[in-house]
């Protein structure tokens, strides 16, 4: 059973809306408080440094998308670099799982912000209930296909970007602090490792650009527009993130941001803009998180469908009708719902950071080692991307290991399980000499 891709069904504007939809939904609302907890008074600049690192990372994806646009996106890039083997399957699954983790992060954020309309704290049982409900709604929208998703993303992207900028500019205008200052914050209160750990989390706010690559086979003129959409999306998001982070810092002290880390933007709007401002911010958050999870599900389900067609992951339809992509959409929704129901925001963000950075390093190494000349990539930029990822990942592991060692065991246990699963699945499914893969020298 084949997936049903719709060639030329996404315009450049639609692809940008999809990228910003995932990034802004999962980024500034979900991660501002988490980043501030690590980076302290420098947290706005953590978003800027994360944007720079994401720019280096985007280089590999842009070069690959220009050469090999595909609905499989990253899965196809990995196959070009490593062949159809364990590394390709495991790294692609890590990307898919990290995106599902982001969906659960967005869903929990939706629940936390929605409950602020009723002055209910983030620990309420209604937060996971609302999170799971959002996952189900996003599943229903995705079932409807691109004819619904494309126009919906354009409308919601305009509303949320405009709304967020209104909040940020109003807060900065009213604030009595110099631009770039954080209320009651000391710049030297956190060490370099903590700042870099905050950068690692902030990178999650930008990784949504990869969803554009997963729809390469559906974007009009993909050899040009996929890379254009990535660059435009990153540019929009860094402006939005910096404006919002500076506004939050001008409104709340670092302890106040940390205390309200699951709904920090809503809390930041209250001192400066009152209850009406808080309500406005919550509504924008609900729109942003809803559109974010819809866009992410769209990309993940297609990526998993491509892996199925490549025979890199197993597939069972369990009696479900429709295409493979519809089936993978069901599996994506189930996993996102489980994570949203049972993990808090901090642990979800930690899992997502580790999974994504490990996968990102594997992609860069594959391009550098195996297809650099074919895609005409600059090795200095590729090496820089790998080094930057390693630095922030190392700092994050160091800081998180002191605060929550269990989540690191879960993260690396999960990575090990993914590689082991792929190894044994492929060995059982194919004769050992039927398919060869490049072995990464890592």
mmCIF file with all atom_site columns, N, CA and C in Angstrom, residues 280-310:
data_model
loop_
_atom_site.group_PDB
_atom_site.id
_atom_site.type_symbol
_atom_site.label_atom_id
_atom_site.label_alt_id
_atom_site.label_comp_id
_atom_site.label_asym_id
_atom_site.label_entity_id
_atom_site.label_seq_id
_atom_site.pdbx_PDB_ins_code
_atom_site.Cartn_x
_atom_site.Cartn_y
_atom_site.Cartn_z
_atom_site.occupancy
_atom_site.B_iso_or_equiv
_atom_site.pdbx_formal_charge
_atom_site.auth_seq_id
_atom_site.auth_comp_id
_atom_site.auth_asym_id
_atom_site.auth_atom_id
_atom_site.pdbx_PDB_model_num
ATOM 1  N N  . UNK A 1 280 ? -5.383 37.859 26.351 1.00 0.00 ? 280 UNK A N  1
ATOM 2  C CA . UNK A 1 280 ? -4.957 37.954 24.957 1.00 0.00 ? 280 UNK A CA 1
ATOM 3  C C  . UNK A 1 280 ? -3.783 37.026 24.680 1.00 0.00 ? 280 UNK A C  1
ATOM 4  N N  . UNK A 1 281 ? -2.808 37.014 25.588 1.00 0.00 ? 281 UNK A N  1
ATOM 5  C CA . UNK A 1 281 ? -1.628 36.161 25.415 1.00 0.00 ? 281 UNK A CA 1
ATOM 6  C C  . UNK A 1 281 ? -2.007 34.682 25.445 1.00 0.00 ? 281 UNK A C  1
ATOM 7  N N  . UNK A 1 282 ? -2.904 34.306 26.337 1.00 0.00 ? 282 UNK A N  1
ATOM 8  C CA . UNK A 1 282 ? -3.334 32.913 26.410 1.00 0.00 ? 282 UNK A CA 1
ATOM 9  C C  . UNK A 1 282 ? -4.016 32.488 25.117 1.00 0.00 ? 282 UNK A C  1
ATOM 10 N N  . UNK A 1 283 ? -4.858 33.357 24.563 1.00 0.00 ? 283 UNK A N  1
ATOM 11 C CA . UNK A 1 283 ? -5.545 33.027 23.311 1.00 0.00 ? 283 UNK A CA 1
ATOM 12 C C  . UNK A 1 283 ? -4.541 32.828 22.182 1.00 0.00 ? 283 UNK A C  1
ATOM 13 N N  . UNK A 1 284 ? -3.540 33.699 22.102 1.00 0.00 ? 284 UNK A N  1
ATOM 14 C CA . UNK A 1 284 ? -2.506 33.553 21.073 1.00 0.00 ? 284 UNK A CA 1
ATOM 15 C C  . UNK A 1 284 ? -1.741 32.251 21.293 1.00 0.00 ? 284 UNK A C  1
ATOM 16 N N  . UNK A 1 285 ? -1.465 31.914 22.564 1.00 0.00 ? 285 UNK A N  1
ATOM 17 C CA . UNK A 1 285 ? -0.755 30.667 22.865 1.00 0.00 ? 285 UNK A CA 1
ATOM 18 C C  . UNK A 1 285 ? -1.565 29.456 22.419 1.00 0.00 ? 285 UNK A C  1
ATOM 19 N N  . UNK A 1 286 ? -2.863 29.496 22.644 1.00 0.00 ? 286 UNK A N  1
ATOM 20 C CA . UNK A 1 286 ? -3.729 28.382 22.233 1.00 0.00 ? 286 UNK A CA 1
ATOM 21 C C  . UNK A 1 286 ? -3.696 28.227 20.713 1.00 0.00 ? 286 UNK A C  1
ATOM 22 N N  . UNK A 1 287 ? -3.775 29.337 19.988 1.00 0.00 ? 287 UNK A N  1
ATOM 23 C CA . UNK A 1 287 ? -3.713 29.275 18.522 1.00 0.00 ? 287 UNK A CA 1
ATOM 24 C C  . UNK A 1 287 ? -2.354 28.753 18.063 1.00 0.00 ? 287 UNK A C  1
ATOM 25 N N  . UNK A 1 288 ? -1.281 29.262 18.673 1.00 0.00 ? 288 UNK A N  1
ATOM 26 C CA . UNK A 1 288 ? 0.070  28.878 18.265 1.00 0.00 ? 288 UNK A CA 1
ATOM 27 C C  . UNK A 1 288 ? 0.344  27.406 18.520 1.00 0.00 ? 288 UNK A C  1
ATOM 28 N N  . UNK A 1 289 ? -0.023 26.927 19.682 1.00 0.00 ? 289 UNK A N  1
ATOM 29 C CA . UNK A 1 289 ? 0.251  25.525 20.007 1.00 0.00 ? 289 UNK A CA 1
ATOM 30 C C  . UNK A 1 289 ? -0.608 24.590 19.171 1.00 0.00 ? 289 UNK A C  1
ATOM 31 N N  . UNK A 1 290 ? -1.839 24.990 18.898 1.00 0.00 ? 290 UNK A N  1
ATOM 32 C CA . UNK A 1 290 ? -2.710 24.157 18.074 1.00 0.00 ? 290 UNK A CA 1
ATOM 33 C C  . UNK A 1 290 ? -2.165 24.021 16.660 1.00 0.00 ? 290 UNK A C  1
ATOM 34 N N  . UNK A 1 291 ? -1.798 25.136 16.055 1.00 0.00 ? 291 UNK A N  1
ATOM 35 C CA . UNK A 1 291 ? -1.260 25.079 14.694 1.00 0.00 ? 291 UNK A CA 1
ATOM 36 C C  . UNK A 1 291 ? 0.081  24.372 14.665 1.00 0.00 ? 291 UNK A C  1
ATOM 37 N N  . UNK A 1 292 ? 0.871  24.511 15.740 1.00 0.00 ? 292 UNK A N  1
ATOM 38 C CA . UNK A 1 292 ? 2.174  23.855 15.798 1.00 0.00 ? 292 UNK A CA 1
ATOM 39 C C  . UNK A 1 292 ? 2.080  22.351 15.774 1.00 0.00 ? 292 UNK A C  1
ATOM 40 N N  . UNK A 1 293 ? 1.176  21.803 16.555 1.00 0.00 ? 293 UNK A N  1
ATOM 41 C CA . UNK A 1 293 ? 1.076  20.347 16.615 1.00 0.00 ? 293 UNK A CA 1
ATOM 42 C C  . UNK A 1 293 ? 0.450  19.790 15.332 1.00 0.00 ? 293 UNK A C  1
ATOM 43 N N  . UNK A 1 294 ? -0.440 20.550 14.710 1.00 0.00 ? 294 UNK A N  1
ATOM 44 C CA . UNK A 1 294 ? -1.013 20.114 13.430 1.00 0.00 ? 294 UNK A CA 1
ATOM 45 C C  . UNK A 1 294 ? 0.086  20.003 12.376 1.00 0.00 ? 294 UNK A C  1
ATOM 46 N N  . UNK A 1 295 ? 0.931  21.033 12.288 1.00 0.00 ? 295 UNK A N  1
ATOM 47 C CA . UNK A 1 295 ? 2.007  21.030 11.301 1.00 0.00 ? 295 UNK A CA 1
ATOM 48 C C  . UNK A 1 295 ? 3.016  19.923 11.572 1.00 0.00 ? 295 UNK A C  1
ATOM 49 N N  . UNK A 1 296 ? 3.333  19.687 12.831 1.00 0.00 ? 296 UNK A N  1
ATOM 50 C CA . UNK A 1 296 ? 4.310  18.660 13.181 1.00 0.00 ? 296 UNK A CA 1
ATOM 51 C C  . UNK A 1 296 ? 3.798  17.271 12.838 1.00 0.00 ? 296 UNK A C  1
ATOM 52 N N  . UNK A 1 297 ? 2.535  17.001 13.144 1.00 0.00 ? 297 UNK A N  1
ATOM 53 C CA . UNK A 1 297 ? 1.962  15.700 12.802 1.00 0.00 ? 297 UNK A CA 1
ATOM 54 C C  . UNK A 1 297 ? 1.989  15.456 11.294 1.00 0.00 ? 297 UNK A C  1
ATOM 55 N N  . UNK A 1 298 ? 1.719  16.506 10.543 1.00 0.00 ? 298 UNK A N  1
ATOM 56 C CA . UNK A 1 298 ? 1.749  16.420 9.083  1.00 0.00 ? 298 UNK A CA 1
ATOM 57 C C  . UNK A 1 298 ? 3.112  15.900 8.617  1.00 0.00 ? 298 UNK A C  1
ATOM 58 N N  . UNK A 1 299 ? 4.183  16.476 9.168  1.00 0.00 ? 299 UNK A N  1
ATOM 59 C CA . UNK A 1 299 ? 5.530  16.116 8.734  1.00 0.00 ? 299 UNK A CA 1
ATOM 60 C C  . UNK A 1 299 ? 5.963  14.747 9.245  1.00 0.00 ? 299 UNK A C  1
ATOM 61 N N  . UNK A 1 300 ? 5.685  14.446 10.513 1.00 0.00 ? 300 UNK A N  1
ATOM 62 C CA . UNK A 1 300 ? 6.134  13.174 11.096 1.00 0.00 ? 300 UNK A CA 1
ATOM 63 C C  . UNK A 1 300 ? 5.484  11.994 10.399 1.00 0.00 ? 300 UNK A C  1
ATOM 64 N N  . UNK A 1 301 ? 4.182  12.086 10.158 1.00 0.00 ? 301 UNK A N  1
ATOM 65 C CA . UNK A 1 301 ? 3.481  10.958 9.545  1.00 0.00 ? 301 UNK A CA 1
ATOM 66 C C  . UNK A 1 301 ? 4.032  10.656 8.162  1.00 0.00 ? 301 UNK A C  1
ATOM 67 N N  . UNK A 1 302 ? 4.406  11.673 7.417  1.00 0.00 ? 302 UNK A N  1
ATOM 68 C CA . UNK A 1 302 ? 4.972  11.458 6.093  1.00 0.00 ? 302 UNK A CA 1
ATOM 69 C C  . UNK A 1 302 ? 6.388  10.892 6.170  1.00 0.00 ? 302 UNK A C  1
ATOM 70 N N  . UNK A 1 303 ? 7.123  11.322 7.149  1.00 0.00 ? 303 UNK A N  1
ATOM 71 C CA . UNK A 1 303 ? 8.468  10.776 7.322  1.00 0.00 ? 303 UNK A CA 1
ATOM 72 C C  . UNK A 1 303 ? 8.401  9.294  7.670  1.00 0.00 ? 303 UNK A C  1
ATOM 73 N N  . UNK A 1 304 ? 7.517  8.917  8.591  1.00 0.00 ? 304 UNK A N  1
ATOM 74 C CA . UNK A 1 304 ? 7.379  7.509  8.957  1.00 0.00 ? 304 UNK A CA 1
ATOM 75 C C  . UNK A 1 304 ? 6.860  6.676  7.786  1.00 0.00 ? 304 UNK A C  1
ATOM 76 N N  . UNK A 1 305 ? 5.979  7.264  6.987  1.00 0.00 ? 305 UNK A N  1
ATOM 77 C CA . UNK A 1 305 ? 5.476  6.555  5.808  1.00 0.00 ? 305 UNK A CA 1
ATOM 78 C C  . UNK A 1 305 ? 6.600  6.289  4.813  1.00 0.00 ? 305 UNK A C  1
ATOM 79 N N  . UNK A 1 306 ? 7.483  7.256  4.654  1.00 0.00 ? 306 UNK A N  1
ATOM 80 C CA . UNK A 1 306 ? 8.617  7.068  3.753  1.00 0.00 ? 306 UNK A CA 1
ATOM 81 C C  . UNK A 1 306 ? 9.548  5.977  4.276  1.00 0.00 ? 306 UNK A C  1
ATOM 82 N N  . UNK A 1 307 ? 9.787  5.957  5.586  1.00 0.00 ? 307 UNK A N  1
ATOM 83 C CA . UNK A 1 307 ? 10.619 4.898  6.167  1.00 0.00 ? 307 UNK A CA 1
ATOM 84 C C  . UNK A 1 307 ? 9.989  3.528  5.955  1.00 0.00 ? 307 UNK A C  1
ATOM 85 N N  . UNK A 1 308 ? 8.660  3.483  5.993  1.00 0.00 ? 308 UNK A N  1
ATOM 86 C CA . UNK A 1 308 ? 7.958  2.229  5.747  1.00 0.00 ? 308 UNK A CA 1
ATOM 87 C C  . UNK A 1 308 ? 8.156  1.786  4.302  1.00 0.00 ? 308 UNK A C  1
ATOM 88 N N  . UNK A 1 309 ? 8.015  2.710  3.359  1.00 0.00 ? 309 UNK A N  1
ATOM 89 C CA . UNK A 1 309 ? 8.197  2.370  1.949  1.00 0.00 ? 309 UNK A CA 1
ATOM 90 C C  . UNK A 1 309 ? 9.638  1.966  1.652  1.00 0.00 ? 309 UNK A C  1
ATOM 91 N N  . UNK A 1 310 ? 10.585 2.537  2.401  1.00 0.00 ? 310 UNK A N  1
ATOM 92 C CA . UNK A 1 310 ? 11.989 2.165  2.246  1.00 0.00 ? 310 UNK A CA 1
ATOM 93 C C  . UNK A 1 310 ? 12.300 0.834  2.939  1.00 0.00 ? 310 UNK A C  1
#
